[in-house]
Coordinates of C-alpha atoms in Angstrom, one line a residue:
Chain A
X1253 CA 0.0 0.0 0.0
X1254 CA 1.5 3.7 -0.7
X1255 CA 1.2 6.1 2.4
X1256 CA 2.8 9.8 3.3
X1257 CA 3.3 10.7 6.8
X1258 CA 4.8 13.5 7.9
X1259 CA 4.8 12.7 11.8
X1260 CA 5.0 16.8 12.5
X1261 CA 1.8 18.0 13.1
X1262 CA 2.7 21.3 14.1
X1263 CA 5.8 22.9 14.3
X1264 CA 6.5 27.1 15.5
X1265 CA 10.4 28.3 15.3
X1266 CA 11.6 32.2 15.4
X1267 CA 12.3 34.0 12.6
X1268 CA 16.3 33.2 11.3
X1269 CA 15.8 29.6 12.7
X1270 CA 16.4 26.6 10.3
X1271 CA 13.6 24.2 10.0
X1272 CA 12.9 20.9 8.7
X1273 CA 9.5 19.0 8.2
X1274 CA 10.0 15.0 7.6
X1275 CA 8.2 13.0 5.0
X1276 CA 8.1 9.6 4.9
X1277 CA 6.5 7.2 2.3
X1278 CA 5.9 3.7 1.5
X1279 CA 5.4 2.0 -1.8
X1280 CA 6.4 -1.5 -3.3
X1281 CA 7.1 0.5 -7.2
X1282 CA 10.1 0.9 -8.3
X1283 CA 9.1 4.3 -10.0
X1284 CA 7.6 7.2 -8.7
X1285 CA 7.8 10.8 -7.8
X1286 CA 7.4 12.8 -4.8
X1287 CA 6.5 16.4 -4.0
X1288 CA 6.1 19.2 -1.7
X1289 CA 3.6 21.7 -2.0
X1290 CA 3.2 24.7 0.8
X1291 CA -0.9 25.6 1.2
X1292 CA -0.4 29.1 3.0
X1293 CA -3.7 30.9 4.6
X1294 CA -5.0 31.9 1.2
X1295 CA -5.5 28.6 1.0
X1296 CA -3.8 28.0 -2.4
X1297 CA -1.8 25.2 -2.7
X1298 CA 1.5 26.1 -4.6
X1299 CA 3.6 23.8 -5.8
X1300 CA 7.5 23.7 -4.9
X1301 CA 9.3 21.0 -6.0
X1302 CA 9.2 17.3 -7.8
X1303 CA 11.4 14.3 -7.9
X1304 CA 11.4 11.1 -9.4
X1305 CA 12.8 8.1 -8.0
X1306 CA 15.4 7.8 -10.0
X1307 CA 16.7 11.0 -8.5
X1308 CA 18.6 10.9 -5.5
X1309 CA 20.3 14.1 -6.4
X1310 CA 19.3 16.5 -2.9
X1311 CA 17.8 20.0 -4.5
X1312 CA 18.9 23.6 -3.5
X1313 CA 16.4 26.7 -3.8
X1314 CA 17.3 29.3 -2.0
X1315 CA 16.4 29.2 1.3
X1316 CA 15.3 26.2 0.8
X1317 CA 16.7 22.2 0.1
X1318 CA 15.3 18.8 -0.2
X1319 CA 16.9 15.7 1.0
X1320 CA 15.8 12.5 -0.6
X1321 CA 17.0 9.2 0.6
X1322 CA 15.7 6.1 -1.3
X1323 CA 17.2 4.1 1.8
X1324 CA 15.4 5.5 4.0
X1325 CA 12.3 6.2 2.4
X1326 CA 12.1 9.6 3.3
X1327 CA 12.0 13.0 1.6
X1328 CA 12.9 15.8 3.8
X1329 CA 12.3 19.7 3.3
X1330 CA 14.5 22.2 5.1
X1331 CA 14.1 25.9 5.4
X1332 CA 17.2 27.7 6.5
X1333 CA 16.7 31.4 7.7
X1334 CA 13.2 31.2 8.0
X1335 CA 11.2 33.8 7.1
X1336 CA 7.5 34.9 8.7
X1337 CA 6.5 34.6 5.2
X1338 CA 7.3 30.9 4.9
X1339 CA 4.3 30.1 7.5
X1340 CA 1.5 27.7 6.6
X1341 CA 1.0 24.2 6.3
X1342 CA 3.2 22.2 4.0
X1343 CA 2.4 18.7 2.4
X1344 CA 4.4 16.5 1.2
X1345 CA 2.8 13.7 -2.0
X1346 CA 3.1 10.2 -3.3
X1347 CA 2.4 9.8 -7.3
X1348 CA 2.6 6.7 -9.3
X1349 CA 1.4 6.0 -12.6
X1350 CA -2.4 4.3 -13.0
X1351 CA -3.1 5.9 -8.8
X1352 CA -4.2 9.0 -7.4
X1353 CA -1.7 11.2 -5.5
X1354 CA -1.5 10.3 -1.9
X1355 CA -0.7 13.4 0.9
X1356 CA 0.1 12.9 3.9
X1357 CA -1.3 15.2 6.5
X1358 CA 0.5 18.1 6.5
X1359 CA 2.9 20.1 9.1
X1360 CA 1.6 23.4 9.7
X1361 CA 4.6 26.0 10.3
X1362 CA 4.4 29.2 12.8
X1363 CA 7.2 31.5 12.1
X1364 CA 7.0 34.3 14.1
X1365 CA 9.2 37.2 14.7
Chain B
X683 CA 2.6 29.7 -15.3
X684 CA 0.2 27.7 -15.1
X685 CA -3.0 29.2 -14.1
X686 CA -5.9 27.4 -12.5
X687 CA -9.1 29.7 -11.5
X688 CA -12.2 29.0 -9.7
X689 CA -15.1 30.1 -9.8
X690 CA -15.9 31.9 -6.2
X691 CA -13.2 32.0 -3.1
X692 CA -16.1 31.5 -0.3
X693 CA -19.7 30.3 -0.5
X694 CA -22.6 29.8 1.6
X695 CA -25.5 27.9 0.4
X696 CA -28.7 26.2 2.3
X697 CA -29.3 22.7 3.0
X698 CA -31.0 21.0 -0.3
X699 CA -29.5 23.6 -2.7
X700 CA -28.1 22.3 -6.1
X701 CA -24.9 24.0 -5.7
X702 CA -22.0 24.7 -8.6
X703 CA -18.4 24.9 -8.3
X704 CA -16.3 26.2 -11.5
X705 CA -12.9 25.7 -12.2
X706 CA -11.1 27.1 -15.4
X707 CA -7.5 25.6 -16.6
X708 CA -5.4 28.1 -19.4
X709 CA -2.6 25.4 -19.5
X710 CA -4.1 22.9 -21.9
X711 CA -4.0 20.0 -19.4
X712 CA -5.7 17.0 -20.2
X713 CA -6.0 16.3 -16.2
X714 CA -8.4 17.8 -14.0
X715 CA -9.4 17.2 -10.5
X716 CA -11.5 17.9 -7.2
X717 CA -10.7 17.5 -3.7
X718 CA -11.8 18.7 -0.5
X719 CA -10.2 19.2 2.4
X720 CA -11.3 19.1 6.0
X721 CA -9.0 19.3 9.2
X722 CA -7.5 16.0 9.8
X723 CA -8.7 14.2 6.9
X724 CA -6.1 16.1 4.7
X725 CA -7.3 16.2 1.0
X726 CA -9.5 13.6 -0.2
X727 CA -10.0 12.4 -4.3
X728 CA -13.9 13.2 -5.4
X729 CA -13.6 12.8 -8.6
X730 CA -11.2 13.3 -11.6
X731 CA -11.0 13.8 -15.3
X732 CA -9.1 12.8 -17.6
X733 CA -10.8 14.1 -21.5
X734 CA -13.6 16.0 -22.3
X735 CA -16.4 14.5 -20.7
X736 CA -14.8 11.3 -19.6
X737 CA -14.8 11.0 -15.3
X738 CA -13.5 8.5 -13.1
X739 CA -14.7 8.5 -9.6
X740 CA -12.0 9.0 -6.8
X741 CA -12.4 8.4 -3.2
X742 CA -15.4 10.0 -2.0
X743 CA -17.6 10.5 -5.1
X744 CA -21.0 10.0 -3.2
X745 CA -23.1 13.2 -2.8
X746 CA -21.4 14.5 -5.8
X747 CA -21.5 15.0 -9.7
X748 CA -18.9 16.3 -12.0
X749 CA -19.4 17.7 -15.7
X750 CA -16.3 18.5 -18.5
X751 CA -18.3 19.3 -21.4
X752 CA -14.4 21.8 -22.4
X753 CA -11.1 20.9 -21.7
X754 CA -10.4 23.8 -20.0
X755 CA -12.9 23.8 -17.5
X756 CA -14.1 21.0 -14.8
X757 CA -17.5 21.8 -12.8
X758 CA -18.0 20.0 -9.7
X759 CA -21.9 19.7 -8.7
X760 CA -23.7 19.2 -5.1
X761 CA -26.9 17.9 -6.0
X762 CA -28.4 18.4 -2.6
X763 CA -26.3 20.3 -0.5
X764 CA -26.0 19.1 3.1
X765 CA -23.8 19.9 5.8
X766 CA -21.3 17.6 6.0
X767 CA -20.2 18.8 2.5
X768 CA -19.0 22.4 4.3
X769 CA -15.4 22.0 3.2
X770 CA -12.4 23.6 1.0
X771 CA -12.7 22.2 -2.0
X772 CA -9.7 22.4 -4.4
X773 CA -9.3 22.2 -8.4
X774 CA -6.4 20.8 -9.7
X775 CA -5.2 20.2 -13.3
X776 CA -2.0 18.5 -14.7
X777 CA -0.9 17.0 -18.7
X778 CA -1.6 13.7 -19.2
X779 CA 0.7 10.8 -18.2
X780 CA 1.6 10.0 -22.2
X781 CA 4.5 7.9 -20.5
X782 CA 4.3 5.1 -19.2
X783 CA 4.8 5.2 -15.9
X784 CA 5.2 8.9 -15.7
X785 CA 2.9 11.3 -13.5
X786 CA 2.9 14.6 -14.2
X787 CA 2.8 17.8 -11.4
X788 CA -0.5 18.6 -10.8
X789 CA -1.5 22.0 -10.1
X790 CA -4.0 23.7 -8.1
X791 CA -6.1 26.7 -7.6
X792 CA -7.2 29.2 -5.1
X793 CA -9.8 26.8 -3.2
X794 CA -13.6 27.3 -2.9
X795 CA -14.7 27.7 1.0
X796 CA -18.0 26.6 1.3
X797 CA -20.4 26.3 4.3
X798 CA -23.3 24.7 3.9
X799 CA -25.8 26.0 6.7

């Protein structure tokens, strides 16, 4: 069966802290692709970044970086410096061809200054 | 940029009320789809589309109908409003997987709040 989780339900730093939410998933293919998408109080969810499972390579963005690690299932999103801007709830998402994509639950993020 | 629009950002509609929600695609995507979301539940699948007036039903179709008569836009239909359909309902709309095994990004627009009194 595939499944997210990101075990952070809620997590608050101070502004210029670094931060990182965890994602975890589980699925028997051999390809598929992962994503993060940030849903802030607008409610819109905005796409940030894809990967494919053939693409261990970890991503840099700015302020922000994304550690995928096939051995440990997981695909990690860091945000260094963070900014009050960079509050709101953050999901992480399983996709595989022929299924729907699967989110886990979300971590909501409280910067405040 | 892909740009998904729907059609109101809040709505508040009785009990029994046929009720329509709009969303407009300017991307070309094949792929459109409707989820709501609801604290702890995270988003759930209602129904998706993947041509002109094909559907497939996702994981919560019941209480709900969906119509693509254009590519570009995907309507989502509450035939008789009730409560427990208050929710943020998102469109979404992505290319079509021509590859196997591929799965595109999907992408998603502003959200619809609806309460359903």
């Amino acid at each position: 069966a595939q499944k997210v989780t990101q075990a952070q339900t809620e997590i608050s730093v101070v502004e210029k802290e670094d931060v990182t939410l965890d994602c975890v998933y589980e699925t028997r293919d051999t390809t598929y692709y992962l994503f993060w998408y940030k849903q802030p109080p607008s409610g819109e969810l905005v796409f940030l970044i894809r990967r494919n499972s053939f693409d261990e390579q970890n991503e840099i963005s700015g302020r922000y970086s994304w550690n995928f690690q096939k051995s440990t299932s997981s695909f990690n999103f860091t945000i260094t410096a963070s900014q009050v801007v960079d509050s709101a709830v953050y999901f992480c998402a399983l996709g595989q061809a022929g299924t729907a994509l699967i989110f886990g639950k979300g971590t909501t993020l409280s910067v405040s200054s | 940029d892909v740009k998904v629009t729907q059609s109101s950002r809040y709505l508040v509609k009785r009990t029994g009320e046929k009720v329509f929600l709009e969303c407009v695609q300017d991307m070309d995507h094949e792929n459109m789809f409707w989820y709501r979301q609801d604290p702890g539940l995270g988003l759930r699948l209602i129904y998706f589309s993947y041509d002109v007036k094909m559907k497939e039903k996702g994981d919560i179709p019941e209480g709900y109908s969906v119509s693509r008569e254009k590519k570009e836009r995907f309507s989502l239909i509450l035939e008789s409003a009730s409560t427990n359909q208050t929710s943020m309902y998102l469109c979404a709309s992505s290319l079509h997987e021509w590859e196997k095994l591929k799965f595109e990004t999907q992408y998603f627009g502003p959200g619809t709040r609806l309460l359903v009194l």
